Amino acid sequence: MSSALLVGSVIAGVIGAVSIGPALLHGELGVGVLVAGAAVAYVTGASGWAAGRLVRSSAGKGSLRTRFNLTGLLFVLLALCLSATAAVRDADWFVVSALLLAVAAGSYGASGGRSWPEVLGGGIAVFPAVGLMVPWAGRGAYRSMSSGRGTAWPAIRTGLIAAGLIGVFGGLFIGADAAFGTIASGLVPEVSPGSVIVYGMAGCGVLLLASAGAFLAQAPPPLRILVPDPAKPAGRWSWAVPIAALDLLFLMFCAIQAGVFLADDKDKLLRSTGLTYAEYARQGFFQLVAVTVLVLGVVAAAKRYAPSAERTDRVMVRVLLGLLCALTLVVVAVALRRLYLYEETFGWTRLRLWVHAFELWLGVVVVLVAVAGVVKGRTPWLPRAVAATGAVAMLILALIDPDGFIAEHNVARYQDTGKIDVPYLRDLSADAVPALDRLPEPERSCALRSIALDLDDNEPAMSGNLARSRAREILDARPADMNVNCPGWLRSY
């Protein structure tokens, strides 16, 4: 590990301690996660660009190679954008999922690779890299400290001098101006035995993450050895007949769904099944999701074993698999239509929104597979495209505001039907406050008072969050009645 990267990782750890530490101490993530994420991304990017030098291939010949290419930069930027969700959204279930995906995206961005094993393995490579990079970083630190030529100690010494000067003059400015002191008090972390432990854990975590990212950018895992050798093509009819039979089954299913969808009296049509249309909409949704996932496996296997030497074989592959992908999109549409009808009847929940988004993403993956494997015939970009669309889908969901979306639709449903599940809505996060604020009393106060009690008016600056700030403004203007009597509304989900 070079001295510059060592200093960068230490600085990232200090930034993580003062930005994430206070947030963890108060139990509220915020803009500090984005600040620490930017520090980690900078160290990882610097290491990747520094690795664009003469490297030796497995055959022992030298070649100029930039390990950290445009794809790596894109995924590191996606990881940084995903970390920003902690600054704008309050829903823990969503923010934690986005941060885990950010770690995976950044890990792959540092590792690189094109094949499926490299994309999937690169996404989790950061975890073994935390252990593997310890001797690498240790040797770099030893050389920097002992050789006298390194830049680590001068940088540390400079940082200590700067911190001392800021402490002395900052203290004088705080005593001289009350407004400056108020702002500075939000930036200065709380110091106590317990807080020091929390800050240290946060700093060490960010230090390890930055060092692991730097390590992966210079020593990506050799996952290419996991790429299987080209398969021996099967006979033309041994693969074409099963795929054609599957196409016919899908055609039959789509025809039945079209009949149900176009029927004037849907309940009369389904009376023989003993189900209402709402029950029919709910039934089988997860089976249809499983169908979508399995089709992707079938297409992958068919592309691997289908013959391609003759033009007739290539045309047959494209026709049969293209038809299967097109019919799969119909299945995706049917599944989404069923879930939407059920959501409109019984309301939205986090699980329903999550699986709705997942099925939509699967539809995008099917389109990518059809374009890459059926139309183009080549798939070198497909694994990276699928991974990128997953990260982009999470960002789109962040823009939609999951808890706010759920509250918005349930409030609209209440205005239309008079039905509402207040016990469920009051467990939502501060993201839902703008929508819940439109409820009449006593439903409004019953839905908002749990959220109001969880909002901390004295949160540190690094826990700053757009959703919580907006919720405080609304509740300050119209406080929730903490003494209102909340009846037990019937749960309807």
mmCIF file of C-alpha atoms in Angstrom, residues 135-397:
data_model
loop_
_atom_site.group_PDB
_atom_site.id
_atom_site.type_symbol
_atom_site.label_atom_id
_atom_site.label_comp_id
_atom_site.label_asym_id
_atom_site.label_seq_id
_atom_site.Cartn_x
_atom_site.Cartn_y
_atom_site.Cartn_z
ATOM 1 C CA PRO A 135 -0.802 -7.554 5.329
ATOM 2 C CA TRP A 136 -0.769 -5.375 2.198
ATOM 3 C CA ALA A 137 -1.643 -2.271 4.216
ATOM 4 C CA GLY A 138 0.661 -3.306 7.058
ATOM 5 C CA ARG A 139 3.677 -3.558 4.764
ATOM 6 C CA GLY A 140 2.861 -0.158 3.284
ATOM 7 C CA ALA A 141 2.563 1.414 6.724
ATOM 8 C CA TYR A 142 5.843 -0.166 7.893
ATOM 9 C CA ARG A 143 7.774 1.038 4.834
ATOM 10 C CA SER A 144 6.284 4.513 5.100
ATOM 11 C CA MET A 145 7.184 4.862 8.766
ATOM 12 C CA SER A 146 10.608 3.233 8.671
ATOM 13 C CA SER A 147 12.127 4.290 5.378
ATOM 14 C CA GLY A 148 11.997 8.007 6.022
ATOM 15 C CA ARG A 149 10.944 8.564 2.412
ATOM 16 C CA GLY A 150 7.228 8.050 2.910
ATOM 17 C CA THR A 151 4.628 10.760 3.209
ATOM 18 C CA ALA A 152 2.516 9.201 5.941
ATOM 19 C CA TRP A 153 4.161 10.750 8.973
ATOM 20 C CA PRO A 154 4.483 14.256 7.447
ATOM 21 C CA ALA A 155 0.809 14.100 6.487
ATOM 22 C CA ILE A 156 -0.221 12.942 9.950
ATOM 23 C CA ARG A 157 1.931 15.617 11.549
ATOM 24 C CA THR A 158 0.395 18.267 9.307
ATOM 25 C CA GLY A 159 -3.094 17.052 10.176
ATOM 26 C CA LEU A 160 -2.367 17.237 13.908
ATOM 27 C CA ILE A 161 -1.046 20.788 13.569
ATOM 28 C CA ALA A 162 -4.119 21.816 11.560
ATOM 29 C CA ALA A 163 -6.448 20.210 14.121
ATOM 30 C CA GLY A 164 -4.698 22.032 16.950
ATOM 31 C CA LEU A 165 -4.984 25.402 15.224
ATOM 32 C CA ILE A 166 -8.650 24.844 14.408
ATOM 33 C CA GLY A 167 -9.320 23.848 18.011
ATOM 34 C CA VAL A 168 -7.676 26.942 19.486
ATOM 35 C CA PHE A 169 -9.083 29.544 17.115
ATOM 36 C CA GLY A 170 -12.441 27.783 16.801
ATOM 37 C CA GLY A 171 -12.843 27.936 20.578
ATOM 38 C CA LEU A 172 -12.135 31.659 20.532
ATOM 39 C CA PHE A 173 -14.679 32.268 17.746
ATOM 40 C CA ILE A 174 -17.317 30.247 19.604
ATOM 41 C CA GLY A 175 -16.847 32.426 22.675
ATOM 42 C CA ALA A 176 -16.913 35.601 20.592
ATOM 43 C CA ASP A 177 -20.101 34.990 18.572
ATOM 44 C CA ALA A 178 -23.257 33.167 19.730
ATOM 45 C CA ALA A 179 -24.524 32.475 16.194
ATOM 46 C CA PHE A 180 -21.211 30.892 15.224
ATOM 47 C CA GLY A 181 -21.256 28.899 18.444
ATOM 48 C CA THR A 182 -24.730 27.540 17.715
ATOM 49 C CA ILE A 183 -23.689 26.321 14.280
ATOM 50 C CA ALA A 184 -20.381 24.927 15.523
ATOM 51 C CA SER A 185 -22.055 23.032 18.359
ATOM 52 C CA GLY A 186 -23.942 20.947 15.819
ATOM 53 C CA LEU A 187 -20.715 20.045 14.043
ATOM 54 C CA VAL A 188 -18.645 19.213 17.115
ATOM 55 C CA PRO A 189 -19.269 15.581 18.129
ATOM 56 C CA GLU A 190 -20.358 14.697 21.632
ATOM 57 C CA VAL A 191 -17.448 13.397 23.698
ATOM 58 C CA SER A 192 -18.025 10.758 26.373
ATOM 59 C CA PRO A 193 -16.646 7.269 27.074
ATOM 60 C CA GLY A 194 -19.542 5.659 25.223
ATOM 61 C CA SER A 195 -19.392 8.047 22.291
ATOM 62 C CA VAL A 196 -15.649 7.536 21.862
ATOM 63 C CA ILE A 197 -16.255 3.803 21.447
ATOM 64 C CA VAL A 198 -18.993 4.402 18.867
ATOM 65 C CA TYR A 199 -16.865 6.933 16.959
ATOM 66 C CA GLY A 200 -13.948 4.511 17.004
ATOM 67 C CA MET A 201 -16.072 1.671 15.623
ATOM 68 C CA ALA A 202 -17.462 3.907 12.871
ATOM 69 C CA GLY A 203 -13.998 5.182 11.994
ATOM 70 C CA CYS A 204 -12.482 1.703 11.897
ATOM 71 C CA GLY A 205 -15.347 0.446 9.729
ATOM 72 C CA VAL A 206 -14.874 3.218 7.171
ATOM 73 C CA LEU A 207 -11.072 2.805 7.319
ATOM 74 C CA LEU A 208 -11.389 -0.906 6.562
ATOM 75 C CA LEU A 209 -13.907 -0.267 3.781
ATOM 76 C CA ALA A 210 -11.684 2.347 2.143
ATOM 77 C CA SER A 211 -8.597 0.122 2.430
ATOM 78 C CA ALA A 212 -10.494 -2.869 1.025
ATOM 79 C CA GLY A 213 -11.687 -0.760 -1.916
ATOM 80 C CA ALA A 214 -8.129 0.395 -2.591
ATOM 81 C CA PHE A 215 -6.904 -3.203 -2.377
ATOM 82 C CA LEU A 216 -9.543 -4.506 -4.819
ATOM 83 C CA ALA A 217 -8.763 -1.741 -7.305
ATOM 84 C CA GLN A 218 -5.114 -2.885 -7.453
ATOM 85 C CA ALA A 219 -5.569 -6.628 -6.879
ATOM 86 C CA PRO A 220 -8.972 -7.685 -8.274
ATOM 87 C CA PRO A 221 -9.998 -11.264 -7.421
ATOM 88 C CA PRO A 222 -9.141 -13.845 -10.094
ATOM 89 C CA LEU A 223 -12.766 -14.764 -10.729
ATOM 90 C CA ARG A 224 -12.201 -15.293 -14.445
ATOM 91 C CA ILE A 225 -11.022 -18.815 -13.669
ATOM 92 C CA LEU A 226 -14.619 -19.596 -12.643
ATOM 93 C CA VAL A 227 -15.930 -18.876 -16.137
ATOM 94 C CA PRO A 228 -16.949 -22.264 -17.591
ATOM 95 C CA ASP A 229 -15.536 -23.465 -20.856
ATOM 96 C CA PRO A 230 -17.809 -23.312 -23.913
ATOM 97 C CA ALA A 231 -20.359 -26.117 -23.768
ATOM 98 C CA LYS A 232 -20.676 -28.791 -26.404
ATOM 99 C CA PRO A 233 -23.721 -27.914 -28.532
ATOM 100 C CA ALA A 234 -26.705 -30.240 -28.251
ATOM 101 C CA GLY A 235 -28.588 -31.631 -31.207
ATOM 102 C CA ARG A 236 -30.987 -29.318 -32.981
ATOM 103 C CA TRP A 237 -34.186 -31.050 -31.942
ATOM 104 C CA SER A 238 -33.040 -32.066 -28.460
ATOM 105 C CA TRP A 239 -33.240 -28.427 -27.366
ATOM 106 C CA ALA A 240 -35.689 -26.977 -29.901
ATOM 107 C CA VAL A 241 -38.587 -29.308 -29.073
ATOM 108 C CA PRO A 242 -38.653 -28.537 -25.310
ATOM 109 C CA ILE A 243 -38.430 -24.786 -25.973
ATOM 110 C CA ALA A 244 -41.209 -24.988 -28.564
ATOM 111 C CA ALA A 245 -43.398 -26.935 -26.117
ATOM 112 C CA LEU A 246 -42.744 -24.272 -23.484
ATOM 113 C CA ASP A 247 -43.711 -21.573 -25.977
ATOM 114 C CA LEU A 248 -47.025 -23.349 -26.617
ATOM 115 C CA LEU A 249 -47.716 -23.577 -22.870
ATOM 116 C CA PHE A 250 -47.047 -19.863 -22.487
ATOM 117 C CA LEU A 251 -49.314 -19.103 -25.461
ATOM 118 C CA MET A 252 -52.136 -21.055 -23.837
ATOM 119 C CA PHE A 253 -51.696 -19.212 -20.545
ATOM 120 C CA CYS A 254 -51.643 -15.823 -22.263
ATOM 121 C CA ALA A 255 -54.792 -16.672 -24.248
ATOM 122 C CA ILE A 256 -56.681 -17.567 -21.058
ATOM 123 C CA GLN A 257 -55.495 -14.381 -19.367
ATOM 124 C CA ALA A 258 -56.666 -12.337 -22.352
ATOM 125 C CA GLY A 259 -60.115 -13.951 -22.066
ATOM 126 C CA VAL A 260 -60.360 -13.088 -18.380
ATOM 127 C CA PHE A 261 -59.086 -9.556 -18.880
ATOM 128 C CA LEU A 262 -61.474 -8.781 -21.766
ATOM 129 C CA ALA A 263 -64.563 -10.356 -20.190
ATOM 130 C CA ASP A 264 -67.382 -7.956 -19.292
ATOM 131 C CA ASP A 265 -68.446 -9.864 -16.163
ATOM 132 C CA LYS A 266 -65.218 -11.133 -14.659
ATOM 133 C CA ASP A 267 -66.809 -12.459 -11.486
ATOM 134 C CA LYS A 268 -69.290 -14.495 -13.567
ATOM 135 C CA LEU A 269 -66.459 -15.912 -15.639
ATOM 136 C CA LEU A 270 -64.528 -16.932 -12.521
ATOM 137 C CA ARG A 271 -67.512 -18.273 -10.600
ATOM 138 C CA SER A 272 -66.573 -21.822 -11.517
ATOM 139 C CA THR A 273 -63.263 -21.366 -9.658
ATOM 140 C CA GLY A 274 -65.014 -20.270 -6.479
ATOM 141 C CA LEU A 275 -62.990 -17.015 -6.428
ATOM 142 C CA THR A 276 -63.914 -13.372 -6.679
ATOM 143 C CA TYR A 277 -61.906 -11.228 -9.035
ATOM 144 C CA ALA A 278 -59.963 -9.701 -6.115
ATOM 145 C CA GLU A 279 -59.060 -13.160 -4.808
ATOM 146 C CA TYR A 280 -58.159 -14.247 -8.319
ATOM 147 C CA ALA A 281 -55.901 -11.193 -8.631
ATOM 148 C CA ARG A 282 -53.990 -12.182 -5.502
ATOM 149 C CA GLN A 283 -53.763 -15.896 -6.214
ATOM 150 C CA GLY A 284 -50.682 -17.097 -8.027
ATOM 151 C CA PHE A 285 -48.726 -13.836 -8.077
ATOM 152 C CA PHE A 286 -45.603 -15.317 -6.521
ATOM 153 C CA GLN A 287 -45.858 -18.337 -8.812
ATOM 154 C CA LEU A 288 -45.770 -15.948 -11.764
ATOM 155 C CA VAL A 289 -42.704 -14.244 -10.291
ATOM 156 C CA ALA A 290 -41.065 -17.679 -10.031
ATOM 157 C CA VAL A 291 -41.999 -18.345 -13.660
ATOM 158 C CA THR A 292 -40.184 -15.157 -14.702
ATOM 159 C CA VAL A 293 -37.038 -16.117 -12.816
ATOM 160 C CA LEU A 294 -37.042 -19.673 -14.161
ATOM 161 C CA VAL A 295 -37.451 -18.451 -17.737
ATOM 162 C CA LEU A 296 -34.195 -16.520 -17.389
ATOM 163 C CA GLY A 297 -32.489 -19.771 -16.404
ATOM 164 C CA VAL A 298 -34.072 -21.614 -19.338
ATOM 165 C CA VAL A 299 -32.895 -18.947 -21.793
ATOM 166 C CA ALA A 300 -29.368 -19.061 -20.354
ATOM 167 C CA ALA A 301 -29.219 -22.856 -20.651
ATOM 168 C CA ALA A 302 -30.675 -22.822 -24.159
ATOM 169 C CA LYS A 303 -28.147 -20.222 -25.334
ATOM 170 C CA ARG A 304 -25.328 -22.259 -23.827
ATOM 171 C CA TYR A 305 -26.230 -25.593 -25.436
ATOM 172 C CA ALA A 306 -28.027 -24.519 -28.609
ATOM 173 C CA PRO A 307 -26.071 -25.175 -31.832
ATOM 174 C CA SER A 308 -24.949 -22.091 -33.744
ATOM 175 C CA ALA A 309 -22.731 -23.423 -36.511
ATOM 176 C CA GLU A 310 -25.426 -23.241 -39.218
ATOM 177 C CA ARG A 311 -27.603 -20.296 -40.112
ATOM 178 C CA THR A 312 -30.739 -22.415 -39.663
ATOM 179 C CA ASP A 313 -29.778 -23.125 -36.054
ATOM 180 C CA ARG A 314 -29.108 -19.452 -35.318
ATOM 181 C CA VAL A 315 -32.460 -18.407 -36.788
ATOM 182 C CA MET A 316 -34.280 -21.098 -34.793
ATOM 183 C CA VAL A 317 -32.594 -19.954 -31.575
ATOM 184 C CA ARG A 318 -33.668 -16.385 -32.142
ATOM 185 C CA VAL A 319 -37.244 -17.253 -33.080
ATOM 186 C CA LEU A 320 -37.949 -19.714 -30.260
ATOM 187 C CA LEU A 321 -36.159 -17.804 -27.515
ATOM 188 C CA GLY A 322 -37.433 -14.460 -28.776
ATOM 189 C CA LEU A 323 -41.004 -15.765 -28.622
ATOM 190 C CA LEU A 324 -40.386 -17.129 -25.121
ATOM 191 C CA CYS A 325 -39.057 -13.760 -23.931
ATOM 192 C CA ALA A 326 -41.995 -11.920 -25.503
ATOM 193 C CA LEU A 327 -44.507 -14.251 -23.840
ATOM 194 C CA THR A 328 -42.626 -13.892 -20.552
ATOM 195 C CA LEU A 329 -43.199 -10.152 -20.739
ATOM 196 C CA VAL A 330 -46.910 -10.912 -20.973
ATOM 197 C CA VAL A 331 -46.588 -13.046 -17.832
ATOM 198 C CA VAL A 332 -44.819 -10.127 -16.120
ATOM 199 C CA ALA A 333 -47.653 -7.812 -17.152
ATOM 200 C CA VAL A 334 -50.247 -10.294 -15.842
ATOM 201 C CA ALA A 335 -48.439 -10.587 -12.501
ATOM 202 C CA LEU A 336 -48.179 -6.811 -12.148
ATOM 203 C CA ARG A 337 -51.825 -6.373 -13.118
ATOM 204 C CA ARG A 338 -52.907 -8.906 -10.511
ATOM 205 C CA LEU A 339 -50.875 -7.267 -7.773
ATOM 206 C CA TYR A 340 -52.062 -3.787 -8.741
ATOM 207 C CA LEU A 341 -55.717 -4.835 -8.560
ATOM 208 C CA TYR A 342 -55.136 -6.347 -5.141
ATOM 209 C CA GLU A 343 -53.316 -3.228 -3.980
ATOM 210 C CA GLU A 344 -56.132 -1.011 -5.173
ATOM 211 C CA THR A 345 -58.631 -3.168 -3.300
ATOM 212 C CA PHE A 346 -56.787 -3.753 -0.025
ATOM 213 C CA GLY A 347 -54.190 -0.970 0.068
ATOM 214 C CA TRP A 348 -50.441 -0.735 -0.346
ATOM 215 C CA THR A 349 -47.829 -2.148 2.026
ATOM 216 C CA ARG A 350 -44.048 -2.249 2.000
ATOM 217 C CA LEU A 351 -43.990 -5.885 0.931
ATOM 218 C CA ARG A 352 -46.398 -5.263 -1.949
ATOM 219 C CA LEU A 353 -44.432 -2.266 -3.156
ATOM 220 C CA TRP A 354 -41.161 -4.192 -2.856
ATOM 221 C CA VAL A 355 -42.334 -7.195 -4.886
ATOM 222 C CA HIS A 356 -44.017 -4.854 -7.378
ATOM 223 C CA ALA A 357 -40.690 -3.119 -7.986
ATOM 224 C CA PHE A 358 -38.871 -6.461 -8.127
ATOM 225 C CA GLU A 359 -41.226 -7.819 -10.793
ATOM 226 C CA LEU A 360 -40.841 -4.640 -12.839
ATOM 227 C CA TRP A 361 -37.064 -5.032 -12.664
ATOM 228 C CA LEU A 362 -37.373 -8.653 -13.767
ATOM 229 C CA GLY A 363 -39.277 -7.407 -16.794
ATOM 230 C CA VAL A 364 -36.383 -5.081 -17.627
ATOM 231 C CA VAL A 365 -33.964 -8.000 -17.247
ATOM 232 C CA VAL A 366 -36.058 -10.095 -19.654
ATOM 233 C CA VAL A 367 -35.874 -7.277 -22.214
ATOM 234 C CA LEU A 368 -32.084 -7.054 -21.777
ATOM 235 C CA VAL A 369 -31.759 -10.818 -22.167
ATOM 236 C CA ALA A 370 -33.890 -10.733 -25.314
ATOM 237 C CA VAL A 371 -31.841 -7.920 -26.841
ATOM 238 C CA ALA A 372 -28.461 -9.384 -25.875
ATOM 239 C CA GLY A 373 -29.045 -13.080 -26.425
ATOM 240 C CA VAL A 374 -31.713 -13.157 -29.097
ATOM 241 C CA VAL A 375 -31.386 -10.035 -31.240
ATOM 242 C CA LYS A 376 -27.671 -9.345 -30.975
ATOM 243 C CA GLY A 377 -26.495 -12.892 -30.388
ATOM 244 C CA ARG A 378 -23.645 -11.673 -28.147
ATOM 245 C CA THR A 379 -23.810 -10.999 -24.415
ATOM 246 C CA PRO A 380 -20.498 -9.539 -23.126
ATOM 247 C CA TRP A 381 -22.250 -6.467 -21.692
ATOM 248 C CA LEU A 382 -25.308 -8.266 -20.266
ATOM 249 C CA PRO A 383 -24.012 -9.064 -16.724
ATOM 250 C CA ARG A 384 -22.875 -5.493 -16.166
ATOM 251 C CA ALA A 385 -26.118 -4.101 -17.602
ATOM 252 C CA VAL A 386 -28.239 -6.278 -15.310
ATOM 253 C CA ALA A 387 -26.217 -5.196 -12.268
ATOM 254 C CA ALA A 388 -26.429 -1.531 -13.273
ATOM 255 C CA THR A 389 -30.194 -1.673 -13.801
ATOM 256 C CA GLY A 390 -30.576 -3.158 -10.311
ATOM 257 C CA ALA A 391 -28.778 -0.169 -8.793
ATOM 258 C CA VAL A 392 -30.708 2.273 -10.971
ATOM 259 C CA ALA A 393 -33.998 0.609 -9.977
ATOM 260 C CA MET A 394 -33.140 1.173 -6.310
ATOM 261 C CA LEU A 395 -32.405 4.831 -7.035
ATOM 262 C CA ILE A 396 -35.727 5.208 -8.854
ATOM 263 C CA LEU A 397 -37.464 3.657 -5.863
#
